[in-house]
Tab-separated table of C-alpha atoms and ligand atoms in Angstrom:
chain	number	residue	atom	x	y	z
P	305	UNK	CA	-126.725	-73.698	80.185
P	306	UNK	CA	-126.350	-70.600	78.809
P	307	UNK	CA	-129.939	-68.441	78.488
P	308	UNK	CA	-130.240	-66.454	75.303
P	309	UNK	CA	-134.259	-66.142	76.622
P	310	UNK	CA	-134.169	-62.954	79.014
P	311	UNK	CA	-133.387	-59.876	77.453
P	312	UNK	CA	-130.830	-58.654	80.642
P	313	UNK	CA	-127.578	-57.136	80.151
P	314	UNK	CA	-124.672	-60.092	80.409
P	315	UNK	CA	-122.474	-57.204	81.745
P	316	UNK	CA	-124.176	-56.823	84.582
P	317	UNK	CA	-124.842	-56.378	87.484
P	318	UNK	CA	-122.400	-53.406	87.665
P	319	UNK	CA	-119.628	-54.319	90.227
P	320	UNK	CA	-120.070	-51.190	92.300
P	321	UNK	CA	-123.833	-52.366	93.153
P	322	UNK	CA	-122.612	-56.083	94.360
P	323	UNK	CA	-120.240	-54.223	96.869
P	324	UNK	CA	-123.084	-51.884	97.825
P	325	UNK	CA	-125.332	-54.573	98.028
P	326	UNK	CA	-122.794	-56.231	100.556
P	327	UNK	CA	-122.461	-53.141	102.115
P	328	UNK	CA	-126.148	-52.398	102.569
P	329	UNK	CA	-127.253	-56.187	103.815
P	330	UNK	CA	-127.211	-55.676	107.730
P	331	UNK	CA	-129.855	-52.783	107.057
P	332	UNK	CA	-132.209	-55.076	105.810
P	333	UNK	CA	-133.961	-55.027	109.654
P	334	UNK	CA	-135.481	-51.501	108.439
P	335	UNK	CA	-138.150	-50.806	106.547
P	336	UNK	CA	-137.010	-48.514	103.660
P	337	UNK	CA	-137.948	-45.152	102.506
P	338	UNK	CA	-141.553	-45.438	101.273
P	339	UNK	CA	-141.414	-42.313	98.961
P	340	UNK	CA	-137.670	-44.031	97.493
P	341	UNK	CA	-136.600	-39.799	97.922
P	342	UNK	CA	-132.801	-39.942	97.247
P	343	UNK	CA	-133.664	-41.962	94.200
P	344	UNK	CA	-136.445	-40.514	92.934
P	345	UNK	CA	-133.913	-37.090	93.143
P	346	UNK	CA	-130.924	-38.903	91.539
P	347	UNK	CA	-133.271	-40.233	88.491
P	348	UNK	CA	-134.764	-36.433	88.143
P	349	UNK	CA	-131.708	-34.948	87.795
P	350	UNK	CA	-130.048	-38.016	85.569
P	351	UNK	CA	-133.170	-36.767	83.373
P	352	UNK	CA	-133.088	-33.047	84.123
P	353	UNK	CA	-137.026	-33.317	84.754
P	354	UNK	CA	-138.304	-32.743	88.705
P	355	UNK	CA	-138.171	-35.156	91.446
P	356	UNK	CA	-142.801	-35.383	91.021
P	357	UNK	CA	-142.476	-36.430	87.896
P	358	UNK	CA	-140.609	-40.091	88.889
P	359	UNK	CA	-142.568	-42.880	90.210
P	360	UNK	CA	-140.513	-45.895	91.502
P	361	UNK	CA	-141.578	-49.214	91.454
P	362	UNK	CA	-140.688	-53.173	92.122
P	363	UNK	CA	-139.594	-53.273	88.082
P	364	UNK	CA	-141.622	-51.867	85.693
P	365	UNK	CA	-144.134	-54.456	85.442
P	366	UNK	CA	-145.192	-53.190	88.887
P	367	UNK	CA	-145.836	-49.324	87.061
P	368	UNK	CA	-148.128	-50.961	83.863
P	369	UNK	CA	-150.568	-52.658	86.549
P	370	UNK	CA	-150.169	-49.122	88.374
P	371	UNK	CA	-151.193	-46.941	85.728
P	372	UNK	CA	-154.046	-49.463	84.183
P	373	UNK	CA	-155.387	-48.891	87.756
P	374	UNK	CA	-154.322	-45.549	87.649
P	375	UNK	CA	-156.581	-44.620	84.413
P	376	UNK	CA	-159.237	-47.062	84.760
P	377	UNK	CA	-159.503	-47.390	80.726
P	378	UNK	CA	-162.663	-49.112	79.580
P	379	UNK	CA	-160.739	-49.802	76.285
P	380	UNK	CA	-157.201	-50.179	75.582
P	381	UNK	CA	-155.226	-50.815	71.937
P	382	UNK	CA	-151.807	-52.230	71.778
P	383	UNK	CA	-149.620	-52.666	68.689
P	384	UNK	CA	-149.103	-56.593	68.784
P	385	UNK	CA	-146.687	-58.730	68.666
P	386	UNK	CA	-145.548	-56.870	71.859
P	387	UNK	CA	-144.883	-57.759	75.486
P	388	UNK	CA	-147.867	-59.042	77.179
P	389	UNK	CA	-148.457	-57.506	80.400
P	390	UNK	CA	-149.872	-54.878	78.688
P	391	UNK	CA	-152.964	-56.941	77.838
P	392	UNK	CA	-152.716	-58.853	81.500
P	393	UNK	CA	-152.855	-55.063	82.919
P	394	UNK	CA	-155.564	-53.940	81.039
P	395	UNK	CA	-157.632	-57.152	81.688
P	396	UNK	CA	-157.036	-56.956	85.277
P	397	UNK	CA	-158.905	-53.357	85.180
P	398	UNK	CA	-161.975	-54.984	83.252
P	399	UNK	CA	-160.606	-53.554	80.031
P	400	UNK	CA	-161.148	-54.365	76.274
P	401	UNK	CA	-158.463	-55.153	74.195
P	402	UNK	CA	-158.198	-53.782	71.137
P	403	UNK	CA	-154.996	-55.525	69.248
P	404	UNK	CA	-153.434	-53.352	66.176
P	405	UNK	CA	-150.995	-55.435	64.357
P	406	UNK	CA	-147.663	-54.433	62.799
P	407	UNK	CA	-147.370	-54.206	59.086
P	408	UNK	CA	-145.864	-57.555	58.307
P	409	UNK	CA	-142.014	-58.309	58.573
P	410	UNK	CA	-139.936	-56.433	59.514
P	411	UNK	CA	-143.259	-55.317	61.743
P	412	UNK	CA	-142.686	-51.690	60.739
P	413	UNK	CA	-144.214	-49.591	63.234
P	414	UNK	CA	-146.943	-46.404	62.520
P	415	UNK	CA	-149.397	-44.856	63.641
P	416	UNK	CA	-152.881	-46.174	64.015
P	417	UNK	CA	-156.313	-45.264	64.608
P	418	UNK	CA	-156.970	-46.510	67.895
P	419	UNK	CA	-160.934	-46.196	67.917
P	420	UNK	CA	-162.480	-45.658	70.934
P	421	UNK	CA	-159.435	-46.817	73.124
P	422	UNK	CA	-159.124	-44.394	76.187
P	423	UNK	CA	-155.241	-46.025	76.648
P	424	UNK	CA	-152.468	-46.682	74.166
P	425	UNK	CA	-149.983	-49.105	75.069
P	426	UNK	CA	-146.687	-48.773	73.115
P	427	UNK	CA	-143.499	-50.580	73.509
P	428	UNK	CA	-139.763	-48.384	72.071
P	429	UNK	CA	-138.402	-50.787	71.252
P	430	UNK	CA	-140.589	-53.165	70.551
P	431	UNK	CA	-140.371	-56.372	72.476
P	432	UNK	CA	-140.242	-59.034	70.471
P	433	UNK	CA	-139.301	-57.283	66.982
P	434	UNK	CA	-136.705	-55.376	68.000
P	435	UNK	CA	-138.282	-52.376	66.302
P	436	UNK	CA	-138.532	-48.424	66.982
P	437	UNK	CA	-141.031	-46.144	66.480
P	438	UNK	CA	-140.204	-43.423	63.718
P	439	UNK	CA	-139.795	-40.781	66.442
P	440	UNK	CA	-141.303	-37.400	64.565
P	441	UNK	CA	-144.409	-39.304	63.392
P	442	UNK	CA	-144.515	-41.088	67.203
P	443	UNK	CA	-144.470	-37.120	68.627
P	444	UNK	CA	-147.269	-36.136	66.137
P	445	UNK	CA	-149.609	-39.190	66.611
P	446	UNK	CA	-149.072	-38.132	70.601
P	447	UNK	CA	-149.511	-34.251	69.692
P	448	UNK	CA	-152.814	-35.169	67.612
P	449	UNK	CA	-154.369	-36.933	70.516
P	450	UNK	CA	-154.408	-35.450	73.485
P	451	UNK	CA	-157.024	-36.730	75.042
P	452	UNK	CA	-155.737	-40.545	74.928
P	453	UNK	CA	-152.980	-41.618	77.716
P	454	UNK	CA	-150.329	-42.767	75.622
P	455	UNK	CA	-147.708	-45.539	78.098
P	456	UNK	CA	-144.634	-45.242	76.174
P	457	UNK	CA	-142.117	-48.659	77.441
P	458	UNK	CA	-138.823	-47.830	76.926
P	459	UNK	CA	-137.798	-50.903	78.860
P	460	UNK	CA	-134.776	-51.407	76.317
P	461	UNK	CA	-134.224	-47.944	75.521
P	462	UNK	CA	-130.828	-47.489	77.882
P	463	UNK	CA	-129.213	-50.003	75.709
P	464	UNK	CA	-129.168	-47.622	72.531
P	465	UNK	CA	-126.698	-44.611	71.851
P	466	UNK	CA	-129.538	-42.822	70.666
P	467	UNK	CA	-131.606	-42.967	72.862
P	468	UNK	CA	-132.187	-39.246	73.374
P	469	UNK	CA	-133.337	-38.852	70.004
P	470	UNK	CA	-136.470	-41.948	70.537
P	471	UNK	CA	-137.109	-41.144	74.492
P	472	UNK	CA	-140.058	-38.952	75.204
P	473	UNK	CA	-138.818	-38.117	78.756
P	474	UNK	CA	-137.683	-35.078	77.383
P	475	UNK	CA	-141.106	-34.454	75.654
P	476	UNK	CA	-143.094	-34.798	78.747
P	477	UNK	CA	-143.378	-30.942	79.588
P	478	UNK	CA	-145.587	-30.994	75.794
P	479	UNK	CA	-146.428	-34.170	76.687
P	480	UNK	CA	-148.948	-34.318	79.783
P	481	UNK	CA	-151.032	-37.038	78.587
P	482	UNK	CA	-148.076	-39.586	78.101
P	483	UNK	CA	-146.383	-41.880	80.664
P	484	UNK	CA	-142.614	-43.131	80.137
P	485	UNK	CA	-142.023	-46.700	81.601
P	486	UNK	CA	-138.630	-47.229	82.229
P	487	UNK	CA	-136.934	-51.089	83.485
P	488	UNK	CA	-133.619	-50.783	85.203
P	489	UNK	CA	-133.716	-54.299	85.652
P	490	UNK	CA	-132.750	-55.209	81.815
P	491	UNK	CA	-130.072	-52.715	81.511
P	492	UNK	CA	-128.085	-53.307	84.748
P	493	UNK	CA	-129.490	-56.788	85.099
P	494	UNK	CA	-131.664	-56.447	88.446
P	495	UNK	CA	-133.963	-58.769	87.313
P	496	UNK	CA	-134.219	-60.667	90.898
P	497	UNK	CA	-133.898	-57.709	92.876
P	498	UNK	CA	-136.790	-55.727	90.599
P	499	UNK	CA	-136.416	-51.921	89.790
P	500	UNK	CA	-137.990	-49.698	87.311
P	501	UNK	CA	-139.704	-45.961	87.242
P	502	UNK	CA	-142.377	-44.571	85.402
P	503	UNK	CA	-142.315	-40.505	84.527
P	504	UNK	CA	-145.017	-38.786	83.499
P	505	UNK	CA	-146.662	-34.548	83.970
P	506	UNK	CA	-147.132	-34.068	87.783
P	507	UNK	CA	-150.678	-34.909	88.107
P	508	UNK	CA	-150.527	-38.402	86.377
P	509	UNK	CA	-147.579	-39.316	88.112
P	510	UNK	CA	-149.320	-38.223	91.403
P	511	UNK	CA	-152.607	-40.783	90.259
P	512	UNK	CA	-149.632	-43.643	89.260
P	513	UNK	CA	-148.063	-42.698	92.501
P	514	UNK	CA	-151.151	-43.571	94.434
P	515	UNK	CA	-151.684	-47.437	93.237
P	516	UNK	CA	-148.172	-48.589	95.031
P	517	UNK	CA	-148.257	-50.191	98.295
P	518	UNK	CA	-146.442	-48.662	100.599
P	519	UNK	CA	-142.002	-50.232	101.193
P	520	UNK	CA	-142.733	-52.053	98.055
P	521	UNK	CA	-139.265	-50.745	96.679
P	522	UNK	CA	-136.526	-52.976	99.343
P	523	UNK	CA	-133.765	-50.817	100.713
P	524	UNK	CA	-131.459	-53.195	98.584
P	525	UNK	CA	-132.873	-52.217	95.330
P	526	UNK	CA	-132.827	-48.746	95.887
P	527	UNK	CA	-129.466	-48.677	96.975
P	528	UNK	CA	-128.631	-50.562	93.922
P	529	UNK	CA	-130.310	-48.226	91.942
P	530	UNK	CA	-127.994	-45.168	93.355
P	531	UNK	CA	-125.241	-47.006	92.790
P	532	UNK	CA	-126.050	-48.566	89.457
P	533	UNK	CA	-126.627	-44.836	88.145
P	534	UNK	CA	-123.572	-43.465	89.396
P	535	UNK	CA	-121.508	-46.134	87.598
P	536	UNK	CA	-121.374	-43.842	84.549
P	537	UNK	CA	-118.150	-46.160	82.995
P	538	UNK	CA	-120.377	-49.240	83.491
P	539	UNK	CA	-123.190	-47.795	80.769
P	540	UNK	CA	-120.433	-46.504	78.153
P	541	UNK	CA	-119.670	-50.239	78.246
P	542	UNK	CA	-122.365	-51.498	77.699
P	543	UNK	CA	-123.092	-49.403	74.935
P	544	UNK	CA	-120.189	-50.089	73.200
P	545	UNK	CA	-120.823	-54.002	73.720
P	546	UNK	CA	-123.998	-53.453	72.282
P	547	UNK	CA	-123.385	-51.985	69.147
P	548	UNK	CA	-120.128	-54.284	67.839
P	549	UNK	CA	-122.041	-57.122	68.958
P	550	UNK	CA	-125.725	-56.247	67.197
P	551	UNK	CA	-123.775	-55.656	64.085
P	552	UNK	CA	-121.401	-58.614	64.463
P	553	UNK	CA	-124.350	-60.874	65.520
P	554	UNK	CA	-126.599	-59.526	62.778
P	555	UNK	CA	-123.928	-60.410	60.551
P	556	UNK	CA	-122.913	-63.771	61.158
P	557	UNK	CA	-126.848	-65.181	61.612
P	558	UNK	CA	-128.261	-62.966	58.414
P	559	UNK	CA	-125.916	-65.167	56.837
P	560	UNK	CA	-126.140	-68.567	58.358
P	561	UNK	CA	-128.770	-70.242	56.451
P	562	UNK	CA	-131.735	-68.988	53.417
P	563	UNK	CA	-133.938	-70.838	56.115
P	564	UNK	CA	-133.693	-68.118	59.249
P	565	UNK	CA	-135.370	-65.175	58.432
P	566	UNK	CA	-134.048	-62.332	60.846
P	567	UNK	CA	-136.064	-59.254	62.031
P	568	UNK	CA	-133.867	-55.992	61.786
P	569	UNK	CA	-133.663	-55.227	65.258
P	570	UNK	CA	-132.763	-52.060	67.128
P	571	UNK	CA	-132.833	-53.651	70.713
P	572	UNK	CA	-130.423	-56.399	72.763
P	573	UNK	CA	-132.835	-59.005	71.211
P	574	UNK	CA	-133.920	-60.356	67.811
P	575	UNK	CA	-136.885	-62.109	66.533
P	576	UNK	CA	-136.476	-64.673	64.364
P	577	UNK	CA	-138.239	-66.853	62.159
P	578	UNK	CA	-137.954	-70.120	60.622
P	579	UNK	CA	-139.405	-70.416	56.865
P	580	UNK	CA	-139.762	-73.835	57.079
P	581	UNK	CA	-139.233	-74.798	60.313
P	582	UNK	CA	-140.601	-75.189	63.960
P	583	UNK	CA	-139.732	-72.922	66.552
P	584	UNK	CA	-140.756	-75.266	69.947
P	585	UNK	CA	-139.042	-78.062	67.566
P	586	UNK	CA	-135.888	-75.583	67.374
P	587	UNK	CA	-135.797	-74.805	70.717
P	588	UNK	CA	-135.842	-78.018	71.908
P	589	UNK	CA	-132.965	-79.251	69.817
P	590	UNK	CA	-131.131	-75.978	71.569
P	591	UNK	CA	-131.773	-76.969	74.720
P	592	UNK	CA	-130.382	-80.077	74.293
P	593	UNK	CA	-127.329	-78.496	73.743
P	594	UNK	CA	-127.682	-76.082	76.766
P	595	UNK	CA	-128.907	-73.239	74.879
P	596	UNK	CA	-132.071	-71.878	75.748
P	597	UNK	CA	-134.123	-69.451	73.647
P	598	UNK	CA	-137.291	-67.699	73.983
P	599	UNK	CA	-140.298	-69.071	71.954
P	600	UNK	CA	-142.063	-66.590	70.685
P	601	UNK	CA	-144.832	-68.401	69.031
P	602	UNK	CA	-147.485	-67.704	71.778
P	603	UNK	CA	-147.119	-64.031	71.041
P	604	UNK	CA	-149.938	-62.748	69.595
P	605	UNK	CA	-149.648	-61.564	65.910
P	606	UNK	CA	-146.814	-64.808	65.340
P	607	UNK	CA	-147.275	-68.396	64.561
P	608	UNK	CA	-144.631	-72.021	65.236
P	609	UNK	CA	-141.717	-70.637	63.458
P	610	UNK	CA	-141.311	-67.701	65.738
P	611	UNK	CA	-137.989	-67.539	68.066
P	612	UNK	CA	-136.657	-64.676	70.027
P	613	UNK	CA	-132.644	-64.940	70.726
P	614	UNK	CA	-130.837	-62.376	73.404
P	615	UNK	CA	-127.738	-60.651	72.625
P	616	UNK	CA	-125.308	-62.262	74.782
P	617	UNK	CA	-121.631	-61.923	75.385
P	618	UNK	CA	-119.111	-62.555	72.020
P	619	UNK	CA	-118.479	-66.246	73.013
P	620	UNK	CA	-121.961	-66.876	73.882
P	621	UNK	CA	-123.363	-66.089	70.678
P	622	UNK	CA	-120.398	-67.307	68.454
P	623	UNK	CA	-121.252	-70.472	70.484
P	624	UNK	CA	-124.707	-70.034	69.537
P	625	UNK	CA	-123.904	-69.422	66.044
P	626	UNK	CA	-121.876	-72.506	66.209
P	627	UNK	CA	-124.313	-75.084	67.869
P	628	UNK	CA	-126.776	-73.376	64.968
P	629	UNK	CA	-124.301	-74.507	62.105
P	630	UNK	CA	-123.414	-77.485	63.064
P	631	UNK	CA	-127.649	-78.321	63.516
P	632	UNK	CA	-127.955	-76.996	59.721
P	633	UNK	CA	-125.165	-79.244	58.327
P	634	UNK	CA	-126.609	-82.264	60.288
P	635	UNK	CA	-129.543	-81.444	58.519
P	636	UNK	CA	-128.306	-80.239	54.605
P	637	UNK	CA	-128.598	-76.556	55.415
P	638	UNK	CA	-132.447	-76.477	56.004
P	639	UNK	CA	-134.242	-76.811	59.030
E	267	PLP	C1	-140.917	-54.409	77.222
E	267	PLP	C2	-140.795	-54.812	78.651
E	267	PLP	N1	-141.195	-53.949	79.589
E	267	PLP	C3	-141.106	-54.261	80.893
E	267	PLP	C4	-140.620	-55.482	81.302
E	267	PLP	C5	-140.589	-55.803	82.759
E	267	PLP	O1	-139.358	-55.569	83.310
E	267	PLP	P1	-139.149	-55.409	84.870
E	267	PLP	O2	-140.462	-55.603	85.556
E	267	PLP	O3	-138.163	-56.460	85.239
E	267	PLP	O4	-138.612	-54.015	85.051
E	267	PLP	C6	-140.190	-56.410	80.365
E	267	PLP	C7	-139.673	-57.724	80.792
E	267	PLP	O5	-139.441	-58.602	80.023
E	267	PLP	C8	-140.284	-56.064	78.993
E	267	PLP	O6	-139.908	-56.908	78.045
C-alpha cells in the first residue's frame, strides 16, 4: 500500500536521527528534561530569536489545544476549508466558531473581518488547498489588529525555499500578539514519535508554556529533534525533492483528464476535485489498487468530489498517475 493520505516527508526520517534514536534507547529509564533546554536553545538560535520565545510540545497539535487554553477565547474565526483541530481546540475551551470561507477555487486567501473573534486561527500553507497567504497584506491585517491573537500554522512551511519570505518568526519582535506553530513531525517525518514548537513574544509563550504537562516531550523525540536539525544536507534535499516533484507532479495530473480539477498548491499536498465525480467513490477504487488518498469531503467549506493527494516519492506518484490513467481509460476519460 502506498499512502498518498499523510502529508509527511517520504525522505524521512533523516538517517542521522534513526542512529541517534538507537543510540539514545537504553536512556529511556529517565525521565527527560521537562523544560526540553538544549532544544529549546538549538531551535532559538536555528531562528536567531531567544531561547523564551520556543515552546516545545508532543507535535504541534499538542501547542493549538495549549494556546486555546492558553487565551481562553470566547470566540474564535478560522478561514475554512482548513485543518480541523483548530475548531476541536477552540470547542474544547467552550468557544464559538466563527467559519470564514475562502474565495472559491483556487481558495485564494485575504484578509477578513473577523467580528468579534478574540482568536484567529490561520493555517501558511493552507491545509487542504495548498495555498499561502499574500505575505505583505498577512503582516498588515496582523499590524491592524493588535488586539486579536493571531496562531499562524506553518506546519508545512519547512518544505518551501521561501519560506523566509511567508514565516512570521522573524516578525514576532513587531509581532507580540501572534503565535507561530511549527510541526517537525511533517518535515522530518516524526509523525509516531510527535514533535513540534510554538514561538511567540515572551509573555505569551510563558502563558502557552504553562498548559503542558510536565516530561510530555520523551527523551527520544528530543534527541531526534537535535539531531534532525543538525542534519542541514538532509533539508537541502528535501527541498530540492520538493520543488522538481510539485512541478513535475503538477504537470503530469493538470493534464491527465478535463475531469480533475487541481488546486494550485504551494505545499507537499494538493487538493483536488472531481467535476463529475465522487471522491469516497474515487478513493475506494484507489484503494483497491493499494493507493490510499485522503478524502477531503468532510472538510468544511468542500462537498463529495473533494480529494487531497500527498506528494510522494517520483515512482510513487508516476505510479499514482498511472493507476489514475489506466481508471480513466477503463472508463472513456471521465470519471
Ligand atoms: C496544518 C497542520 N498543523 C498541524 C498538524 C499536526 O501535526 P503534528 O501534531 O504531528 O505536529 C497537522 C497534521 O496533519 C496539520 O495538517
Amino acid at each position: 500500500v502506498t499512502d498518498f493520505s499523510i502529508n509527511v516527508n517520504p525522505l524521512g526520517p533523516p538517517d542521522e536521527v534513526l542512529r541517534i534514536l538507537r543510540a539514545e534507547l537504553p536512556g529511556i529509564a529517565r525521565y527527560p528534561d521537562s523544560d526540553c533546554t538544549v532544544l529549546a536553545a538549538r531551535l532559538a538560535a536555528y531562528h536567531e530569536i531567544a531561547p523564551g520565545q520556543i515552546v516545545i510540545g508532543n507535535g504541534s497539535t499538542e501547542l493549538i489545544y495549549a494556546v486555546a487554553r492558553a487565551c481562553r477565547p470566547r470566540k474564535v474565526a478560522t478561514a475554512e476549508p482548513t485543518f480541523t483541530e483548530y475548531l476541536r481546540a477552540s470547542l474544547h475551551v467552550g468557544a464559538d466558531v466563527e467559519h470564514w470561507l475562502a474565495e472559491p477555487p483556487p481558495y485564494d486567501l485575504e484578509p477578513f473581518d473577523p467580528g468579534k473573534a478574540e482568536l484567529i486561527w490561520l493555517c501558511n500553507p493552507n491545509n487542504p488547498t495548498g495555498r499561502l497567504w499574500p505575505p505583505a497584506a498577512l503582516r498588515a491585517w496582523i499590524r491592524n489588529r493588535p488586539a486579536i491573537p493571531f496562531v499562524v500554522d506553518e506546519a508545512f512551511l519547512p518544505f518551501l525555499d521561501e519560506e523566509r519570505e511567508h514565516s512570521l518568526i522573524p516578525d514576532l519582535s513587531r509581532f507580540p500578539n501572534v503565535v507561530v506553530i511549527r510541526s517537525m513531525t511533517k518535515i522530518y517525518a516524526l509523525a509516531g514519535l510527535r514533535l513540534g514548537y510554538a514561538v511567540a513574544a515572551p509573555p505569551l509563550a510563558d502563558s502557552i508554556r504553562s498548559q503542558i504537562p510536565p516530561w510530555s516531550v520523551n527523551r527520544l523525540a528530543q534527541a531526534a529533534g537535535l539531531a534532525a536539525l543538525a542534519d542541514h544536507d538532509f533539508l537541502q534535499r528535501t527541498r530540492h525533492w520538493f520543488s522538481a516533484e510539485r512541478k513535475a507532479f503538477d504537470e503530469e495530473l493538470n493534464g491527465l483528464s478535463p475531469d480533475l480539477e487541481m488546486v494550485p498548491s504551494k505545499a507537499n499536498f494538493s487538493l483536488v476535485r472531481i467535476r463529475s465525480g465522487s471522491s469516497v467513490w474515487l478513493a475506494q477504487l484507489l484503494a483497491e489498487r493499494g493507493i490510499i488518498v485522503r478524502d477531503a469531503s468532510n472538510f468544511i467549506g468542500l462537498s463529495d468530489g473533494h480529494l487531497r493527494v500527498a506528494l510522494r516519492t517520483a515512482p510513487d506518484n508516476e505510479r499514482l498517475l498511472a493507476e489514475l490513467r489506466s481508471l480513466l481509460s477503463e472508463r472513456g476519460q471521465s470519471l
